């Protein structure tokens, strides 16, 4: 753990860009390859890289376990809540066209919210998976 | 040209798979499965499935390799043994494989444009995605809008699997501590 | 010529079935549980190929609408498989968690030894 200077500096340099790339994949997913699933996994990969290089305590300082484990159900609730919102506004479950005045914009907003829910669930699940395995091992 | 790249990548994929089958060191098998995932991602790019390739590269080569390595760290063994007779499994697998290859002979050849699966709902997705959802990436619009139910189900499966892993592996430290304090069985 | 065309046209499927059967062989013939799960994930990835391959159109492009292109590969299998991959890793992790617990309970992950231990007790 002392001689891995290159690993530590390299990790520090690359971490913000991994997160930036995850956000790019998330928000550019409408126009290029990407979306909530990929962005969630990349976000989790950032936390895992931090945990592998600096130890799990450093990773749990920026992504505390209570937050990560709560993200798992919150994402599903955001997804299902978007569907219920369509139901409450007088259309079918998961019909987003009533979310805004213009149906096309409403569906765009619905896709955005659904993808956000997927991002939260996937990143939370992948990070808590890794925490569960890593904490068992120490 | 692309078809030949495809053939070469698929052959490499088969070679890596044979290496995984013959490998007895678990560590090497895990690393080979990471290589397998990257090759699979390349094949998927050749097959125009860019979203799937991105997912496979980040999930298959990233997260699954990490989780497999974490398990190897937990179980503290890196060698697998094979003591069973292998003739019966090989016979069953070859027989099943022959049947499956025979079954694929009626499938349309690689790259056929008038394939039946291109006729049903897909033209509507391709033609109307901009008009109806304003999202040019058809995969995203189908994933989140046209087939939102599917994705809701998949998200719930991920949620359930995550909860399952946390229940199986988490919460042990607390129990050990209370067990040491009270000596409860 | 037509034989060569048939072989090249179906090469994808043959390799897919080969991968599928290799995965099945690992699951059946290997007694080590981690190896079994690796075999299961190989089986799973071969199913991804089986779904994606018929969606490819020669001369087509990735299914992102752009005025420069008119032929797109079939996006529907991509959607189905994209979610399946993430679900696959979540279930793989669940299986590995079970393996870790089995290892804690039995001290081994070889199937035969676990059966022997069960018979003894």
CSV table of N, CA, C and O in Angstrom, one decimal, chain A residues 40-134:
chain,number,residue,atom,x,y,z
A,40,UNK,N,-25.2,4.4,-14.4
A,40,UNK,CA,-25.2,3.9,-13.0
A,40,UNK,C,-24.0,3.0,-12.8
A,40,UNK,O,-23.4,3.1,-11.7
A,41,UNK,N,-23.7,2.1,-13.7
A,41,UNK,CA,-22.6,1.2,-13.6
A,41,UNK,C,-21.3,1.9,-13.6
A,41,UNK,O,-20.4,1.6,-12.8
A,42,UNK,N,-21.2,3.0,-14.4
A,42,UNK,CA,-19.9,3.7,-14.4
A,42,UNK,C,-19.8,4.5,-13.1
A,42,UNK,O,-18.6,4.6,-12.6
A,43,UNK,N,-20.8,5.1,-12.6
A,43,UNK,CA,-20.7,5.7,-11.3
A,43,UNK,C,-20.3,4.8,-10.2
A,43,UNK,O,-19.4,5.1,-9.4
A,44,UNK,N,-20.9,3.6,-10.2
A,44,UNK,CA,-20.5,2.6,-9.2
A,44,UNK,C,-19.0,2.2,-9.4
A,44,UNK,O,-18.2,2.0,-8.5
A,45,UNK,N,-18.6,2.1,-10.7
A,45,UNK,CA,-17.2,1.8,-11.0
A,45,UNK,C,-16.2,2.8,-10.4
A,45,UNK,O,-15.1,2.5,-9.9
A,46,UNK,N,-16.7,4.1,-10.4
A,46,UNK,CA,-15.8,5.1,-9.8
A,46,UNK,C,-15.6,4.9,-8.3
A,46,UNK,O,-14.5,4.9,-7.8
A,47,UNK,N,-16.7,4.6,-7.6
A,47,UNK,CA,-16.6,4.3,-6.2
A,47,UNK,C,-15.7,3.1,-5.9
A,47,UNK,O,-14.9,3.0,-5.0
A,48,UNK,N,-15.9,2.0,-6.8
A,48,UNK,CA,-15.1,0.8,-6.6
A,48,UNK,C,-13.7,1.0,-6.8
A,48,UNK,O,-12.8,0.5,-6.1
A,49,UNK,N,-13.3,1.9,-7.8
A,49,UNK,CA,-11.9,2.2,-8.1
A,49,UNK,C,-11.3,2.9,-6.9
A,49,UNK,O,-10.2,2.6,-6.4
A,50,UNK,N,-12.1,3.8,-6.3
A,50,UNK,CA,-11.6,4.5,-5.1
A,50,UNK,C,-11.4,3.6,-4.0
A,50,UNK,O,-10.4,3.6,-3.2
A,51,UNK,N,-12.3,2.6,-3.8
A,51,UNK,CA,-12.2,1.7,-2.7
A,51,UNK,C,-11.1,0.7,-2.9
A,51,UNK,O,-10.4,0.4,-1.9
A,52,UNK,N,-10.8,0.3,-4.1
A,52,UNK,CA,-9.7,-0.6,-4.4
A,52,UNK,C,-8.3,0.1,-4.1
A,52,UNK,O,-7.4,-0.5,-3.5
A,53,UNK,N,-8.2,1.4,-4.5
A,53,UNK,CA,-6.9,2.1,-4.4
A,53,UNK,C,-6.7,2.6,-3.0
A,53,UNK,O,-5.7,2.4,-2.4
A,54,UNK,N,-7.7,3.3,-2.4
A,54,UNK,CA,-7.5,4.0,-1.1
A,54,UNK,C,-8.1,3.3,0.1
A,54,UNK,O,-8.1,3.8,1.2
A,55,UNK,N,-8.7,2.1,-0.1
A,55,UNK,CA,-9.3,1.4,1.0
A,55,UNK,C,-10.8,1.8,1.0
A,55,UNK,O,-11.2,2.8,0.6
A,56,UNK,N,-11.6,0.8,1.6
A,56,UNK,CA,-13.0,1.0,1.6
A,56,UNK,C,-13.5,2.2,2.5
A,56,UNK,O,-14.5,2.8,2.2
A,57,UNK,N,-12.7,2.5,3.5
A,57,UNK,CA,-13.1,3.7,4.3
A,57,UNK,C,-13.2,5.0,3.6
A,57,UNK,O,-14.1,5.8,3.7
A,58,UNK,N,-12.2,5.2,2.7
A,58,UNK,CA,-12.1,6.4,1.9
A,58,UNK,C,-13.4,6.4,1.0
A,58,UNK,O,-14.0,7.5,0.8
A,59,UNK,N,-13.7,5.3,0.4
A,59,UNK,CA,-14.9,5.2,-0.5
A,59,UNK,C,-16.2,5.5,0.3
A,59,UNK,O,-17.1,6.2,-0.2
A,60,UNK,N,-16.2,5.0,1.5
A,60,UNK,CA,-17.5,5.1,2.3
A,60,UNK,C,-17.6,6.6,2.8
A,60,UNK,O,-18.7,6.9,3.3
A,61,UNK,N,-16.5,7.3,2.8
A,61,UNK,CA,-16.6,8.7,3.2
A,61,UNK,C,-17.4,9.5,2.1
A,61,UNK,O,-18.2,10.4,2.4
A,62,UNK,N,-17.1,9.2,0.8
A,62,UNK,CA,-17.8,10.0,-0.2
A,62,UNK,C,-19.1,9.3,-0.6
A,62,UNK,O,-20.0,10.0,-1.1
A,63,UNK,N,-19.2,8.0,-0.4
A,63,UNK,CA,-20.5,7.4,-0.7
A,63,UNK,C,-20.9,6.5,0.5
A,63,UNK,O,-20.6,5.3,0.6
A,64,UNK,N,-21.5,7.2,1.5
A,64,UNK,CA,-21.7,6.5,2.8
A,64,UNK,C,-22.7,5.3,2.6
A,64,UNK,O,-23.7,5.4,1.8
A,65,UNK,N,-22.6,4.2,3.3
A,65,UNK,CA,-23.4,3.0,3.1
A,65,UNK,C,-24.9,3.3,3.3
A,65,UNK,O,-25.7,2.7,2.6
A,66,UNK,N,-25.2,4.1,4.3
A,66,UNK,CA,-26.7,4.4,4.5
A,66,UNK,C,-27.3,5.0,3.3
A,66,UNK,O,-28.4,4.7,2.8
A,67,UNK,N,-26.5,6.0,2.6
A,67,UNK,CA,-27.0,6.7,1.4
A,67,UNK,C,-27.2,5.7,0.3
A,67,UNK,O,-28.2,5.6,-0.4
A,68,UNK,N,-26.1,4.9,0.1
A,68,UNK,CA,-26.1,4.0,-1.0
A,68,UNK,C,-27.2,2.9,-0.9
A,68,UNK,O,-27.9,2.6,-1.9
A,69,UNK,N,-27.4,2.4,0.3
A,69,UNK,CA,-28.5,1.4,0.4
A,69,UNK,C,-29.9,2.0,0.3
A,69,UNK,O,-30.8,1.4,-0.1
A,70,UNK,N,-30.0,3.3,0.6
A,70,UNK,CA,-31.3,3.9,0.4
A,70,UNK,C,-31.6,4.3,-1.0
A,70,UNK,O,-32.7,4.4,-1.4
A,71,UNK,N,-30.5,4.5,-1.8
A,71,UNK,CA,-30.7,4.8,-3.2
A,71,UNK,C,-31.3,3.6,-4.0
A,71,UNK,O,-32.0,3.9,-5.0
A,72,UNK,N,-31.1,2.4,-3.5
A,72,UNK,CA,-31.7,1.2,-4.2
A,72,UNK,C,-33.2,1.3,-4.3
A,72,UNK,O,-33.8,1.3,-5.4
A,73,UNK,N,-34.0,1.5,-3.2
A,73,UNK,CA,-35.4,1.6,-3.4
A,73,UNK,C,-35.9,2.9,-3.9
A,73,UNK,O,-36.9,3.0,-4.6
A,74,UNK,N,-35.1,4.0,-3.6
A,74,UNK,CA,-35.5,5.3,-4.1
A,74,UNK,C,-35.7,5.4,-5.6
A,74,UNK,O,-36.6,5.9,-6.2
A,75,UNK,N,-34.7,4.8,-6.3
A,75,UNK,CA,-34.7,4.8,-7.8
A,75,UNK,C,-36.0,4.1,-8.3
A,75,UNK,O,-36.7,4.6,-9.2
A,76,UNK,N,-36.3,2.9,-7.7
A,76,UNK,CA,-37.5,2.2,-8.2
A,76,UNK,C,-38.7,3.0,-7.9
A,76,UNK,O,-39.7,3.1,-8.7
A,77,UNK,N,-38.7,3.7,-6.7
A,77,UNK,CA,-39.9,4.6,-6.4
A,77,UNK,C,-40.0,5.7,-7.4
A,77,UNK,O,-41.2,6.1,-7.7
A,78,UNK,N,-38.9,6.3,-7.8
A,78,UNK,CA,-39.0,7.4,-8.8
A,78,UNK,C,-39.6,6.9,-10.1
A,78,UNK,O,-40.5,7.5,-10.7
A,79,UNK,N,-39.1,5.7,-10.5
A,79,UNK,CA,-39.6,5.1,-11.7
A,79,UNK,C,-41.1,4.9,-11.6
A,79,UNK,O,-41.9,5.4,-12.4
A,80,UNK,N,-41.5,4.1,-10.6
A,80,UNK,CA,-42.9,3.8,-10.4
A,80,UNK,C,-43.7,5.1,-10.2
A,80,UNK,O,-44.9,5.2,-10.7
A,81,UNK,N,-43.1,6.1,-9.5
A,81,UNK,CA,-43.9,7.3,-9.2
A,81,UNK,C,-44.2,8.1,-10.5
A,81,UNK,O,-45.2,8.7,-10.6
A,82,UNK,N,-43.2,8.0,-11.4
A,82,UNK,CA,-43.5,8.7,-12.7
A,82,UNK,C,-44.7,8.0,-13.4
A,82,UNK,O,-45.5,8.7,-14.0
A,83,UNK,N,-44.7,6.7,-13.3
A,83,UNK,CA,-45.8,6.0,-13.9
A,83,UNK,C,-47.1,6.3,-13.2
A,83,UNK,O,-48.2,6.6,-13.9
A,84,UNK,N,-47.1,6.4,-11.9
A,84,UNK,CA,-48.3,6.7,-11.1
A,84,UNK,C,-48.8,8.2,-11.4
A,84,UNK,O,-50.0,8.5,-11.5
A,85,UNK,N,-47.8,9.1,-11.7
A,85,UNK,CA,-48.1,10.5,-12.0
A,85,UNK,C,-49.0,10.5,-13.3
A,85,UNK,O,-50.0,11.2,-13.3
A,86,UNK,N,-48.6,9.7,-14.3
A,86,UNK,CA,-49.4,9.6,-15.5
A,86,UNK,C,-50.8,9.1,-15.2
A,86,UNK,O,-51.8,9.6,-15.8
A,87,UNK,N,-50.9,8.2,-14.3
A,87,UNK,CA,-52.2,7.6,-13.9
A,87,UNK,C,-53.1,8.7,-13.2
A,87,UNK,O,-54.2,8.8,-13.5
A,88,UNK,N,-52.4,9.5,-12.3
A,88,UNK,CA,-53.2,10.5,-11.6
A,88,UNK,C,-53.6,11.6,-12.5
A,88,UNK,O,-54.7,12.2,-12.3
A,89,UNK,N,-52.9,11.9,-13.6
A,89,UNK,CA,-53.2,13.0,-14.5
A,89,UNK,C,-54.2,12.5,-15.6
A,89,UNK,O,-54.4,13.2,-16.6
A,90,UNK,N,-54.7,11.3,-15.4
A,90,UNK,CA,-55.8,10.9,-16.3
A,90,UNK,C,-55.5,10.0,-17.4
A,90,UNK,O,-56.3,9.7,-18.3
A,91,UNK,N,-54.2,9.5,-17.5
A,91,UNK,CA,-53.9,8.6,-18.6
A,91,UNK,C,-53.5,7.2,-18.0
A,91,UNK,O,-53.7,7.0,-16.8
A,92,UNK,N,-52.8,6.4,-18.9
A,92,UNK,CA,-52.5,5.1,-18.4
A,92,UNK,C,-51.2,5.1,-17.5
A,92,UNK,O,-50.5,6.1,-17.5
A,93,UNK,N,-50.9,4.0,-16.8
A,93,UNK,CA,-49.7,3.9,-16.1
A,93,UNK,C,-48.5,4.0,-17.1
A,93,UNK,O,-48.5,3.3,-18.1
A,94,UNK,N,-47.5,4.8,-16.7
A,94,UNK,CA,-46.3,5.0,-17.5
A,94,UNK,C,-46.6,5.7,-18.9
A,94,UNK,O,-45.8,5.5,-19.8
A,95,UNK,N,-47.7,6.4,-19.0
A,95,UNK,CA,-47.9,7.2,-20.1
A,95,UNK,C,-47.5,8.6,-19.8
A,95,UNK,O,-48.1,9.3,-18.9
A,96,UNK,N,-46.4,9.1,-20.4
A,96,UNK,CA,-45.8,10.4,-19.9
A,96,UNK,C,-46.4,11.5,-20.7
A,96,UNK,O,-46.0,12.7,-20.4
A,97,UNK,N,-47.2,11.3,-21.6
A,97,UNK,CA,-47.6,12.5,-22.5
A,97,UNK,C,-48.4,13.5,-21.8
A,97,UNK,O,-48.5,14.6,-22.3
A,98,UNK,N,-48.9,13.2,-20.6
A,98,UNK,CA,-49.6,14.3,-19.9
A,98,UNK,C,-48.8,15.0,-18.9
A,98,UNK,O,-49.3,15.9,-18.2
A,99,UNK,N,-47.5,14.7,-18.8
A,99,UNK,CA,-46.7,15.4,-17.8
A,99,UNK,C,-46.5,16.9,-18.0
A,99,UNK,O,-46.4,17.7,-17.1
A,100,UNK,N,-46.4,17.3,-19.3
A,100,UNK,CA,-46.3,18.7,-19.7
A,100,UNK,C,-47.4,19.0,-20.7
A,100,UNK,O,-48.2,18.0,-21.1
A,101,UNK,N,-47.6,20.2,-21.1
A,101,UNK,CA,-48.7,20.6,-22.0
A,101,UNK,C,-48.5,20.0,-23.3
A,101,UNK,O,-49.4,19.5,-23.9
A,102,UNK,N,-47.2,20.0,-23.8
A,102,UNK,CA,-47.0,19.4,-25.1
A,102,UNK,C,-46.7,17.9,-24.9
A,102,UNK,O,-45.8,17.5,-24.1
A,103,UNK,N,-47.4,17.0,-25.6
A,103,UNK,CA,-47.2,15.5,-25.3
A,103,UNK,C,-45.7,15.1,-25.6
A,103,UNK,O,-45.2,14.3,-24.9
A,104,UNK,N,-45.1,15.7,-26.7
A,104,UNK,CA,-43.8,15.2,-27.0
A,104,UNK,C,-42.8,15.6,-25.9
A,104,UNK,O,-42.0,14.9,-25.4
A,105,UNK,N,-43.0,16.9,-25.4
A,105,UNK,CA,-42.1,17.3,-24.3
A,105,UNK,C,-42.4,16.5,-23.0
A,105,UNK,O,-41.4,16.2,-22.3
A,106,UNK,N,-43.7,16.2,-22.8
A,106,UNK,CA,-44.0,15.4,-21.7
A,106,UNK,C,-43.3,14.1,-21.7
A,106,UNK,O,-42.8,13.6,-20.7
A,107,UNK,N,-43.3,13.4,-22.9
A,107,UNK,CA,-42.6,12.1,-23.0
A,107,UNK,C,-41.1,12.2,-22.8
A,107,UNK,O,-40.5,11.4,-22.2
A,108,UNK,N,-40.6,13.4,-23.3
A,108,UNK,CA,-39.1,13.6,-23.1
A,108,UNK,C,-38.8,13.7,-21.6
A,108,UNK,O,-37.9,13.1,-21.1
A,109,UNK,N,-39.7,14.4,-20.9
A,109,UNK,CA,-39.5,14.6,-19.5
A,109,UNK,C,-39.7,13.3,-18.8
A,109,UNK,O,-38.9,12.9,-17.9
A,110,UNK,N,-40.7,12.5,-19.2
A,110,UNK,CA,-40.9,11.2,-18.6
A,110,UNK,C,-39.7,10.3,-18.8
A,110,UNK,O,-39.3,9.6,-17.8
A,111,UNK,N,-39.1,10.3,-20.0
A,111,UNK,CA,-37.9,9.4,-20.2
A,111,UNK,C,-36.8,9.9,-19.3
A,111,UNK,O,-36.1,9.1,-18.7
A,112,UNK,N,-36.7,11.2,-19.2
A,112,UNK,CA,-35.6,11.7,-18.3
A,112,UNK,C,-35.7,11.3,-16.9
A,112,UNK,O,-34.8,10.8,-16.3
A,113,UNK,N,-37.0,11.3,-16.4
A,113,UNK,CA,-37.2,10.9,-15.0
A,113,UNK,C,-37.0,9.4,-14.8
A,113,UNK,O,-36.4,9.0,-13.8
A,114,UNK,N,-37.5,8.7,-15.8
A,114,UNK,CA,-37.3,7.2,-15.7
A,114,UNK,C,-35.9,6.8,-15.7
A,114,UNK,O,-35.4,6.0,-14.9
A,115,UNK,N,-35.1,7.5,-16.6
A,115,UNK,CA,-33.7,7.2,-16.6
A,115,UNK,C,-33.0,7.6,-15.3
A,115,UNK,O,-32.0,6.9,-14.9
A,116,UNK,N,-33.4,8.7,-14.7
A,116,UNK,CA,-32.8,9.1,-13.5
A,116,UNK,C,-33.1,8.1,-12.4
A,116,UNK,O,-32.2,7.7,-11.6
A,117,UNK,N,-34.3,7.5,-12.4
A,117,UNK,CA,-34.6,6.5,-11.4
A,117,UNK,C,-33.7,5.2,-11.6
A,117,UNK,O,-33.2,4.7,-10.7
A,118,UNK,N,-33.6,4.9,-12.9
A,118,UNK,CA,-32.7,3.7,-13.2
A,118,UNK,C,-31.3,4.0,-12.8
A,118,UNK,O,-30.7,3.1,-12.2
A,119,UNK,N,-30.8,5.2,-13.1
A,119,UNK,CA,-29.4,5.5,-12.6
A,119,UNK,C,-29.3,5.4,-11.1
A,119,UNK,O,-28.3,4.8,-10.7
A,120,UNK,N,-30.2,5.9,-10.4
A,120,UNK,CA,-30.1,5.8,-8.9
A,120,UNK,C,-30.1,4.4,-8.4
A,120,UNK,O,-29.3,4.0,-7.6
A,121,UNK,N,-31.1,3.6,-8.9
A,121,UNK,CA,-31.1,2.2,-8.5
A,121,UNK,C,-29.9,1.4,-8.9
A,121,UNK,O,-29.3,0.7,-8.0
A,122,UNK,N,-29.5,1.5,-10.1
A,122,UNK,CA,-28.3,0.7,-10.6
A,122,UNK,C,-27.1,1.1,-9.8
A,122,UNK,O,-26.3,0.2,-9.4
A,123,UNK,N,-26.8,2.4,-9.7
A,123,UNK,CA,-25.5,2.8,-9.1
A,123,UNK,C,-25.6,2.4,-7.6
A,123,UNK,O,-24.6,1.9,-7.0
A,124,UNK,N,-26.8,2.6,-6.9
A,124,UNK,CA,-26.9,2.2,-5.5
A,124,UNK,C,-26.7,0.7,-5.4
A,124,UNK,O,-25.9,0.3,-4.5
A,125,UNK,N,-27.3,-0.1,-6.3
A,125,UNK,CA,-27.2,-1.5,-6.1
A,125,UNK,C,-25.8,-2.0,-6.3
A,125,UNK,O,-25.2,-2.8,-5.5
A,126,UNK,N,-25.1,-1.5,-7.4
A,126,UNK,CA,-23.8,-2.0,-7.7
A,126,UNK,C,-22.8,-1.6,-6.6
A,126,UNK,O,-21.9,-2.4,-6.2
A,127,UNK,N,-23.0,-0.4,-6.0
A,127,UNK,CA,-22.0,0.0,-5.0
A,127,UNK,C,-22.3,-0.8,-3.7
A,127,UNK,O,-21.4,-1.2,-3.0
A,128,UNK,N,-23.6,-1.0,-3.4
A,128,UNK,CA,-23.8,-1.8,-2.1
A,128,UNK,C,-23.4,-3.2,-2.3
A,128,UNK,O,-23.0,-3.8,-1.3
A,129,UNK,N,-23.5,-3.8,-3.5
A,129,UNK,CA,-23.0,-5.1,-3.8
A,129,UNK,C,-21.5,-5.2,-3.4
A,129,UNK,O,-21.1,-6.0,-2.6
A,130,UNK,N,-20.8,-4.2,-3.9
A,130,UNK,CA,-19.3,-4.2,-3.7
A,130,UNK,C,-19.1,-4.0,-2.2
A,130,UNK,O,-18.2,-4.7,-1.6
A,131,UNK,N,-19.8,-3.1,-1.5
A,131,UNK,CA,-19.6,-2.9,-0.1
A,131,UNK,C,-19.9,-4.2,0.7
A,131,UNK,O,-19.1,-4.5,1.6
A,132,UNK,N,-20.9,-4.9,0.3
A,132,UNK,CA,-21.3,-6.1,1.0
A,132,UNK,C,-20.2,-7.1,0.9
A,132,UNK,O,-19.7,-7.7,1.9
A,133,UNK,N,-19.6,-7.3,-0.3
A,133,UNK,CA,-18.5,-8.3,-0.5
A,133,UNK,C,-17.3,-7.8,0.3
A,133,UNK,O,-16.6,-8.6,0.9
A,134,UNK,N,-17.0,-6.5,0.1
A,134,UNK,CA,-15.7,-6.0,0.7
A,134,UNK,C,-15.7,-6.0,2.2
A,134,UNK,O,-14.8,-6.4,2.9
